[in-house]
Amino acid sequence: MKKLILPAALSAAMLLSLAGCAKTAAETPKTTMADGTYTAEMDDASAEAAYGWRDRLVVEYKDGALVSAVFDSYDADGNKKSETTPDTYPMDPAPSAWMPELNDQLLKSGGSGEIDGVTGATMATNNAKAMMKAILDSGVAGETVVVSEPTAG
């Protein structure tokens, strides 16, 4: 009899300790988005730190799935950083080279924002992740969520 009680007690203790590791409903991120177009952009301080370029992310959901993700930066005149030339925006790699890769990663993430990022575009990658998170957390189709600069880390 004693031989049966000890293994049963140990099994029960293990099960109880594992139950504390389970995620609660509040910890589970929202994964299904209503159909529509969602926009997030970085705040004024972020645009000022980026020499006047404001990062913006526009994503579209259809049937609950992410079908489009477009990240770009805009200056005060509405010019797109992805369309700059080395003469007008000397960055290596050029934004026209890395922005399509960043957009592809965002799309392939399915909207989770879990992306590797792009070499040479760390700030933009971090902003894209922060904007995707803001859209998932509080985005409303047809409205723009303004995001503060993400902290380093």
Short mmCIF file of N, CA and C in Angstrom, two decimals:
data_model
loop_
_atom_site.label_atom_id
_atom_site.label_comp_id
_atom_site.label_asym_id
_atom_site.label_seq_id
_atom_site.Cartn_x
_atom_site.Cartn_y
_atom_site.Cartn_z
N MET A 1 0.82 -1.19 0.00
CA MET A 1 0.00 0.00 0.00
C MET A 1 0.87 1.26 0.00
N LYS A 2 1.92 1.26 0.85
CA LYS A 2 2.80 2.42 0.92
C LYS A 2 3.52 2.63 -0.41
N LYS A 3 3.79 1.54 -1.12
CA LYS A 3 4.47 1.64 -2.41
C LYS A 3 3.60 2.37 -3.44
N LEU A 4 2.30 2.32 -3.32
CA LEU A 4 1.40 2.98 -4.25
C LEU A 4 1.17 4.45 -3.89
N ILE A 5 1.21 4.78 -2.63
CA ILE A 5 0.93 6.15 -2.18
C ILE A 5 2.04 7.11 -2.61
N LEU A 6 3.30 6.72 -2.45
CA LEU A 6 4.41 7.62 -2.77
C LEU A 6 4.44 7.99 -4.25
N PRO A 7 4.36 7.04 -5.19
CA PRO A 7 4.34 7.43 -6.61
C PRO A 7 3.12 8.29 -6.97
N ALA A 8 1.98 7.99 -6.38
CA ALA A 8 0.78 8.78 -6.66
C ALA A 8 0.94 10.20 -6.15
N ALA A 9 1.51 10.36 -4.97
CA ALA A 9 1.73 11.70 -4.40
C ALA A 9 2.73 12.49 -5.25
N LEU A 10 3.80 11.83 -5.68
CA LEU A 10 4.79 12.50 -6.52
C LEU A 10 4.19 12.92 -7.87
N SER A 11 3.38 12.06 -8.44
CA SER A 11 2.73 12.40 -9.71
C SER A 11 1.79 13.59 -9.55
N ALA A 12 1.04 13.62 -8.48
CA ALA A 12 0.13 14.73 -8.23
C ALA A 12 0.90 16.03 -8.03
N ALA A 13 2.01 15.97 -7.32
CA ALA A 13 2.83 17.17 -7.09
C ALA A 13 3.39 17.70 -8.41
N MET A 14 3.83 16.79 -9.28
CA MET A 14 4.36 17.21 -10.58
C MET A 14 3.28 17.87 -11.43
N LEU A 15 2.10 17.31 -11.44
CA LEU A 15 1.00 17.88 -12.22
C LEU A 15 0.62 19.27 -11.72
N LEU A 16 0.58 19.44 -10.40
CA LEU A 16 0.24 20.74 -9.84
C LEU A 16 1.30 21.78 -10.17
N SER A 17 2.57 21.39 -10.15
CA SER A 17 3.63 22.36 -10.45
C SER A 17 3.60 22.75 -11.92
N LEU A 18 3.24 21.84 -12.80
CA LEU A 18 3.16 22.15 -14.22
C LEU A 18 1.94 23.02 -14.54
N ALA A 19 0.88 22.88 -13.79
CA ALA A 19 -0.32 23.67 -14.03
C ALA A 19 -0.05 25.15 -13.85
N GLY A 20 0.87 25.52 -13.00
CA GLY A 20 1.21 26.92 -12.79
C GLY A 20 1.94 27.53 -13.97
N CYS A 21 2.45 26.71 -14.88
CA CYS A 21 3.19 27.21 -16.04
C CYS A 21 2.30 27.50 -17.24
N ALA A 22 1.06 27.10 -17.18
CA ALA A 22 0.17 27.28 -18.33
C ALA A 22 -0.15 28.76 -18.53
N LYS A 23 -0.31 29.16 -19.80
CA LYS A 23 -0.68 30.54 -20.11
C LYS A 23 -2.16 30.74 -19.81
N THR A 24 -2.47 31.91 -19.30
CA THR A 24 -3.86 32.25 -19.07
C THR A 24 -4.40 32.92 -20.32
N ALA A 25 -5.70 33.09 -20.37
CA ALA A 25 -6.31 33.71 -21.53
C ALA A 25 -5.81 35.14 -21.72
N ALA A 26 -5.51 35.84 -20.63
CA ALA A 26 -5.04 37.22 -20.73
C ALA A 26 -3.65 37.31 -21.36
N GLU A 27 -2.86 36.25 -21.26
CA GLU A 27 -1.51 36.26 -21.81
C GLU A 27 -1.48 35.88 -23.28
N THR A 28 -2.54 35.31 -23.79
CA THR A 28 -2.57 34.87 -25.17
C THR A 28 -2.82 36.06 -26.08
N PRO A 29 -1.91 36.32 -27.03
CA PRO A 29 -2.10 37.49 -27.90
C PRO A 29 -3.27 37.31 -28.85
N LYS A 30 -3.85 38.43 -29.24
CA LYS A 30 -4.95 38.43 -30.19
C LYS A 30 -4.38 38.00 -31.54
N THR A 31 -4.90 36.94 -32.12
CA THR A 31 -4.35 36.46 -33.39
C THR A 31 -5.32 36.63 -34.54
N THR A 32 -6.60 36.80 -34.26
CA THR A 32 -7.57 36.97 -35.33
C THR A 32 -7.98 38.43 -35.38
N MET A 33 -7.74 39.03 -36.52
CA MET A 33 -8.09 40.44 -36.70
C MET A 33 -9.29 40.52 -37.62
N ALA A 34 -10.14 41.51 -37.37
CA ALA A 34 -11.27 41.75 -38.26
C ALA A 34 -10.73 42.20 -39.62
N ASP A 35 -11.45 41.87 -40.65
CA ASP A 35 -11.04 42.29 -41.99
C ASP A 35 -10.93 43.81 -42.06
N GLY A 36 -9.91 44.27 -42.76
CA GLY A 36 -9.74 45.70 -42.93
C GLY A 36 -8.29 46.10 -43.03
N THR A 37 -8.07 47.40 -43.17
CA THR A 37 -6.74 47.96 -43.28
C THR A 37 -6.40 48.66 -41.97
N TYR A 38 -5.24 48.32 -41.42
CA TYR A 38 -4.78 48.86 -40.15
C TYR A 38 -3.49 49.64 -40.39
N THR A 39 -3.37 50.78 -39.73
CA THR A 39 -2.20 51.63 -39.91
C THR A 39 -1.60 52.00 -38.56
N ALA A 40 -0.28 51.99 -38.52
CA ALA A 40 0.44 52.48 -37.34
C ALA A 40 1.58 53.34 -37.84
N GLU A 41 1.88 54.40 -37.10
CA GLU A 41 3.02 55.23 -37.46
C GLU A 41 3.73 55.69 -36.20
N MET A 42 5.00 55.99 -36.37
CA MET A 42 5.81 56.43 -35.25
C MET A 42 5.45 57.86 -34.88
N ASP A 43 5.67 58.21 -33.61
CA ASP A 43 5.29 59.54 -33.11
C ASP A 43 6.26 60.63 -33.56
N ASP A 44 5.96 61.87 -33.17
CA ASP A 44 6.77 63.02 -33.58
C ASP A 44 8.22 62.92 -33.11
N ALA A 45 8.44 62.45 -31.89
CA ALA A 45 9.80 62.33 -31.36
C ALA A 45 10.62 61.36 -32.19
N SER A 46 10.00 60.28 -32.60
CA SER A 46 10.70 59.29 -33.43
C SER A 46 11.03 59.88 -34.80
N ALA A 47 10.09 60.61 -35.38
CA ALA A 47 10.34 61.22 -36.69
C ALA A 47 11.45 62.26 -36.58
N GLU A 48 11.46 63.01 -35.49
CA GLU A 48 12.52 64.00 -35.30
C GLU A 48 13.88 63.32 -35.17
N ALA A 49 13.92 62.21 -34.44
CA ALA A 49 15.18 61.46 -34.27
C ALA A 49 15.64 60.85 -35.59
N ALA A 50 14.72 60.62 -36.50
CA ALA A 50 15.05 60.02 -37.80
C ALA A 50 15.18 61.10 -38.88
N TYR A 51 15.56 62.30 -38.46
CA TYR A 51 15.81 63.42 -39.40
C TYR A 51 14.60 63.74 -40.26
N GLY A 52 13.43 63.66 -39.64
CA GLY A 52 12.20 64.05 -40.34
C GLY A 52 11.48 62.93 -41.07
N TRP A 53 12.02 61.74 -41.06
CA TRP A 53 11.37 60.60 -41.72
C TRP A 53 10.49 59.88 -40.71
N ARG A 54 9.21 59.73 -41.03
CA ARG A 54 8.26 59.05 -40.14
C ARG A 54 7.96 57.67 -40.70
N ASP A 55 8.25 56.64 -39.89
CA ASP A 55 7.96 55.26 -40.29
C ASP A 55 6.46 55.00 -40.17
N ARG A 56 5.94 54.24 -41.14
CA ARG A 56 4.52 53.89 -41.15
C ARG A 56 4.38 52.44 -41.61
N LEU A 57 3.47 51.74 -40.98
CA LEU A 57 3.16 50.36 -41.36
C LEU A 57 1.67 50.28 -41.65
N VAL A 58 1.35 49.76 -42.83
CA VAL A 58 -0.05 49.55 -43.22
C VAL A 58 -0.21 48.07 -43.52
N VAL A 59 -1.12 47.42 -42.80
CA VAL A 59 -1.37 46.00 -43.02
C VAL A 59 -2.84 45.79 -43.35
N GLU A 60 -3.09 44.74 -44.09
CA GLU A 60 -4.47 44.41 -44.45
C GLU A 60 -4.77 42.98 -44.06
N TYR A 61 -5.92 42.80 -43.43
CA TYR A 61 -6.40 41.47 -43.06
C TYR A 61 -7.64 41.15 -43.88
N LYS A 62 -7.70 39.90 -44.33
CA LYS A 62 -8.87 39.41 -45.06
C LYS A 62 -9.14 38.00 -44.57
N ASP A 63 -10.37 37.73 -44.22
CA ASP A 63 -10.76 36.44 -43.66
C ASP A 63 -9.90 36.09 -42.45
N GLY A 64 -9.55 37.10 -41.66
CA GLY A 64 -8.78 36.90 -40.44
C GLY A 64 -7.29 36.67 -40.65
N ALA A 65 -6.83 36.71 -41.89
CA ALA A 65 -5.41 36.45 -42.18
C ALA A 65 -4.75 37.70 -42.74
N LEU A 66 -3.48 37.87 -42.41
CA LEU A 66 -2.70 38.98 -42.95
C LEU A 66 -2.44 38.73 -44.43
N VAL A 67 -2.86 39.65 -45.29
CA VAL A 67 -2.67 39.48 -46.73
C VAL A 67 -1.74 40.52 -47.33
N SER A 68 -1.42 41.57 -46.57
CA SER A 68 -0.56 42.62 -47.08
C SER A 68 0.12 43.34 -45.92
N ALA A 69 1.40 43.68 -46.11
CA ALA A 69 2.15 44.46 -45.12
C ALA A 69 3.08 45.40 -45.87
N VAL A 70 2.91 46.70 -45.64
CA VAL A 70 3.74 47.70 -46.32
C VAL A 70 4.33 48.64 -45.28
N PHE A 71 5.66 48.55 -45.13
CA PHE A 71 6.41 49.45 -44.26
C PHE A 71 7.14 50.45 -45.16
N ASP A 72 7.06 51.72 -44.79
CA ASP A 72 7.84 52.75 -45.50
C ASP A 72 8.00 53.92 -44.55
N SER A 73 8.84 54.86 -44.95
CA SER A 73 9.06 56.09 -44.20
C SER A 73 8.73 57.26 -45.11
N TYR A 74 8.18 58.31 -44.52
CA TYR A 74 7.76 59.47 -45.30
C TYR A 74 8.35 60.73 -44.68
N ASP A 75 8.75 61.68 -45.54
CA ASP A 75 9.20 62.97 -45.02
C ASP A 75 8.00 63.91 -44.97
N ALA A 76 8.22 65.14 -44.53
CA ALA A 76 7.13 66.11 -44.37
C ALA A 76 6.42 66.42 -45.68
N ASP A 77 7.09 66.22 -46.80
CA ASP A 77 6.49 66.47 -48.11
C ASP A 77 5.79 65.25 -48.69
N GLY A 78 5.81 64.13 -47.96
CA GLY A 78 5.15 62.91 -48.43
C GLY A 78 6.02 62.02 -49.30
N ASN A 79 7.30 62.36 -49.43
CA ASN A 79 8.21 61.52 -50.22
C ASN A 79 8.48 60.22 -49.48
N LYS A 80 8.55 59.12 -50.23
CA LYS A 80 8.82 57.81 -49.64
C LYS A 80 10.32 57.55 -49.59
N LYS A 81 10.78 57.05 -48.46
CA LYS A 81 12.20 56.71 -48.34
C LYS A 81 12.57 55.58 -49.28
N SER A 82 11.63 54.68 -49.55
CA SER A 82 11.90 53.55 -50.45
C SER A 82 12.16 54.00 -51.88
N GLU A 83 11.79 55.23 -52.21
CA GLU A 83 11.98 55.74 -53.56
C GLU A 83 13.14 56.73 -53.66
N THR A 84 13.92 56.87 -52.58
CA THR A 84 15.05 57.79 -52.62
C THR A 84 16.20 57.18 -53.42
N THR A 85 17.11 58.05 -53.83
CA THR A 85 18.31 57.62 -54.54
C THR A 85 19.50 57.81 -53.61
N PRO A 86 20.64 57.21 -53.93
CA PRO A 86 21.83 57.44 -53.10
C PRO A 86 22.21 58.92 -53.00
N ASP A 87 21.85 59.70 -53.99
CA ASP A 87 22.13 61.14 -53.94
C ASP A 87 21.23 61.86 -52.94
N THR A 88 19.98 61.43 -52.85
CA THR A 88 19.04 62.11 -51.96
C THR A 88 19.00 61.50 -50.56
N TYR A 89 19.37 60.23 -50.42
CA TYR A 89 19.40 59.58 -49.11
C TYR A 89 20.53 58.55 -49.13
N PRO A 90 21.74 58.97 -48.74
CA PRO A 90 22.90 58.08 -48.82
C PRO A 90 22.93 57.05 -47.69
N MET A 91 22.31 55.92 -47.90
CA MET A 91 22.30 54.84 -46.92
C MET A 91 22.74 53.57 -47.61
N ASP A 92 23.57 52.79 -46.93
CA ASP A 92 24.01 51.51 -47.48
C ASP A 92 23.70 50.42 -46.47
N PRO A 93 22.80 49.52 -46.75
CA PRO A 93 22.09 49.32 -48.01
C PRO A 93 20.99 50.36 -48.21
N ALA A 94 20.67 50.62 -49.46
CA ALA A 94 19.64 51.60 -49.81
C ALA A 94 18.27 51.10 -49.33
N PRO A 95 17.42 52.01 -48.87
CA PRO A 95 16.07 51.61 -48.44
C PRO A 95 15.32 50.81 -49.51
N SER A 96 15.54 51.13 -50.77
CA SER A 96 14.85 50.38 -51.83
C SER A 96 15.28 48.92 -51.87
N ALA A 97 16.43 48.62 -51.26
CA ALA A 97 16.92 47.23 -51.21
C ALA A 97 16.37 46.47 -50.01
N TRP A 98 16.30 47.13 -48.84
CA TRP A 98 15.91 46.38 -47.64
C TRP A 98 14.43 46.47 -47.29
N MET A 99 13.73 47.50 -47.74
CA MET A 99 12.31 47.60 -47.38
C MET A 99 11.47 46.45 -47.93
N PRO A 100 11.68 46.01 -49.16
CA PRO A 100 10.91 44.85 -49.63
C PRO A 100 11.17 43.60 -48.77
N GLU A 101 12.41 43.42 -48.32
CA GLU A 101 12.72 42.28 -47.46
C GLU A 101 11.99 42.38 -46.13
N LEU A 102 11.97 43.59 -45.55
CA LEU A 102 11.26 43.80 -44.29
C LEU A 102 9.77 43.54 -44.46
N ASN A 103 9.20 44.04 -45.54
CA ASN A 103 7.77 43.81 -45.82
C ASN A 103 7.48 42.33 -45.99
N ASP A 104 8.37 41.61 -46.67
CA ASP A 104 8.20 40.18 -46.87
C ASP A 104 8.23 39.43 -45.53
N GLN A 105 9.17 39.81 -44.66
CA GLN A 105 9.25 39.17 -43.35
C GLN A 105 7.99 39.43 -42.53
N LEU A 106 7.49 40.66 -42.58
CA LEU A 106 6.26 40.98 -41.85
C LEU A 106 5.09 40.14 -42.36
N LEU A 107 4.98 40.01 -43.66
CA LEU A 107 3.90 39.22 -44.25
C LEU A 107 4.03 37.74 -43.87
N LYS A 108 5.24 37.22 -43.96
CA LYS A 108 5.47 35.81 -43.63
C LYS A 108 5.25 35.52 -42.15
N SER A 109 5.35 36.54 -41.30
CA SER A 109 5.13 36.34 -39.86
C SER A 109 3.66 36.09 -39.56
N GLY A 110 2.80 36.32 -40.55
CA GLY A 110 1.38 36.12 -40.35
C GLY A 110 0.76 37.16 -39.44
N GLY A 111 1.50 38.24 -39.19
CA GLY A 111 1.00 39.29 -38.33
C GLY A 111 1.51 39.21 -36.91
N SER A 112 2.32 38.22 -36.61
CA SER A 112 2.84 38.10 -35.24
C SER A 112 3.89 39.15 -34.94
N GLY A 113 4.53 39.66 -35.99
CA GLY A 113 5.61 40.63 -35.79
C GLY A 113 6.92 39.97 -35.42
N GLU A 114 6.92 38.65 -35.34
CA GLU A 114 8.14 37.91 -35.02
C GLU A 114 8.98 37.81 -36.29
N ILE A 115 9.91 38.74 -36.44
CA ILE A 115 10.74 38.78 -37.63
C ILE A 115 12.21 38.84 -37.24
N ASP A 116 13.07 38.41 -38.15
CA ASP A 116 14.51 38.46 -37.91
C ASP A 116 15.05 39.86 -38.07
N GLY A 117 14.48 40.62 -38.96
CA GLY A 117 14.96 41.96 -39.22
C GLY A 117 15.90 41.98 -40.40
N VAL A 118 16.34 43.18 -40.72
CA VAL A 118 17.16 43.39 -41.90
C VAL A 118 18.49 44.00 -41.48
N THR A 119 19.58 43.40 -41.94
CA THR A 119 20.91 43.92 -41.65
C THR A 119 21.05 45.33 -42.19
N GLY A 120 21.53 46.22 -41.35
CA GLY A 120 21.71 47.61 -41.75
C GLY A 120 20.49 48.48 -41.53
N ALA A 121 19.39 47.90 -41.07
CA ALA A 121 18.16 48.66 -40.85
C ALA A 121 17.55 48.29 -39.50
N THR A 122 18.39 48.30 -38.47
CA THR A 122 17.95 47.88 -37.14
C THR A 122 16.85 48.78 -36.59
N MET A 123 17.01 50.09 -36.72
CA MET A 123 16.00 51.01 -36.20
C MET A 123 14.65 50.79 -36.88
N ALA A 124 14.68 50.65 -38.19
CA ALA A 124 13.44 50.42 -38.93
C ALA A 124 12.81 49.09 -38.54
N THR A 125 13.64 48.07 -38.36
CA THR A 125 13.14 46.76 -37.95
C THR A 125 12.46 46.85 -36.59
N ASN A 126 13.11 47.51 -35.64
CA ASN A 126 12.52 47.66 -34.30
C ASN A 126 11.22 48.45 -34.36
N ASN A 127 11.19 49.49 -35.19
CA ASN A 127 9.96 50.27 -35.33
C ASN A 127 8.85 49.42 -35.97
N ALA A 128 9.19 48.62 -36.97
CA ALA A 128 8.20 47.76 -37.61
C ALA A 128 7.60 46.77 -36.61
N LYS A 129 8.46 46.19 -35.77
CA LYS A 129 7.97 45.26 -34.74
C LYS A 129 7.04 45.98 -33.77
N ALA A 130 7.44 47.18 -33.33
CA ALA A 130 6.63 47.94 -32.38
C ALA A 130 5.29 48.34 -32.99
N MET A 131 5.30 48.72 -34.25
CA MET A 131 4.05 49.10 -34.91
C MET A 131 3.14 47.90 -35.12
N MET A 132 3.71 46.73 -35.47
CA MET A 132 2.89 45.53 -35.64
C MET A 132 2.26 45.14 -34.30
N LYS A 133 3.03 45.24 -33.23
CA LYS A 133 2.50 44.94 -31.89
C LYS A 133 1.37 45.89 -31.53
N ALA A 134 1.55 47.17 -31.83
CA ALA A 134 0.50 48.16 -31.53
C ALA A 134 -0.77 47.88 -32.31
N ILE A 135 -0.62 47.47 -33.56
CA ILE A 135 -1.79 47.12 -34.36
C ILE A 135 -2.51 45.92 -33.75
N LEU A 136 -1.75 44.91 -33.35
CA LEU A 136 -2.36 43.72 -32.74
C LEU A 136 -3.02 44.05 -31.41
N ASP A 137 -2.36 44.90 -30.62
CA ASP A 137 -2.87 45.21 -29.28
C ASP A 137 -4.07 46.16 -29.30
N SER A 138 -4.03 47.18 -30.15
CA SER A 138 -5.08 48.20 -30.07
C SER A 138 -5.52 48.76 -31.41
N GLY A 139 -5.14 48.10 -32.49
CA GLY A 139 -5.50 48.61 -33.80
C GLY A 139 -6.98 48.50 -34.10
N VAL A 140 -7.48 49.51 -34.80
CA VAL A 140 -8.87 49.53 -35.27
C VAL A 140 -8.81 49.78 -36.77
N ALA A 141 -9.48 48.96 -37.53
CA ALA A 141 -9.47 49.12 -38.99
C ALA A 141 -9.89 50.53 -39.37
N GLY A 142 -9.12 51.14 -40.27
CA GLY A 142 -9.44 52.47 -40.74
C GLY A 142 -8.89 53.60 -39.89
N GLU A 143 -8.29 53.29 -38.75
CA GLU A 143 -7.72 54.31 -37.88
C GLU A 143 -6.21 54.12 -37.80
N THR A 144 -5.50 55.15 -37.34
CA THR A 144 -4.05 55.09 -37.21
C THR A 144 -3.65 55.06 -35.74
N VAL A 145 -2.82 54.10 -35.39
CA VAL A 145 -2.26 54.00 -34.05
C VAL A 145 -0.91 54.70 -34.07
N VAL A 146 -0.68 55.62 -33.13
CA VAL A 146 0.59 56.32 -33.04
C VAL A 146 1.44 55.60 -31.99
N VAL A 147 2.68 55.28 -32.37
CA VAL A 147 3.56 54.46 -31.55
C VAL A 147 4.78 55.27 -31.12
N SER A 148 5.13 55.16 -29.84
CA SER A 148 6.35 55.79 -29.34
C SER A 148 7.54 54.96 -29.73
N GLU A 149 8.69 55.59 -29.78
CA GLU A 149 9.92 54.90 -30.16
C GLU A 149 10.16 53.71 -29.22
N PRO A 150 10.42 52.53 -29.78
CA PRO A 150 10.67 51.37 -28.92
C PRO A 150 11.98 51.53 -28.17
N THR A 151 12.04 50.92 -26.99
CA THR A 151 13.27 50.97 -26.22
C THR A 151 14.26 49.97 -26.78
N ALA A 152 15.53 50.27 -26.64
CA ALA A 152 16.58 49.35 -27.12
C ALA A 152 16.53 48.09 -26.29
N GLY A 153 16.85 46.98 -26.95
CA GLY A 153 16.88 45.76 -26.18
C GLY A 153 16.66 44.58 -26.93
#
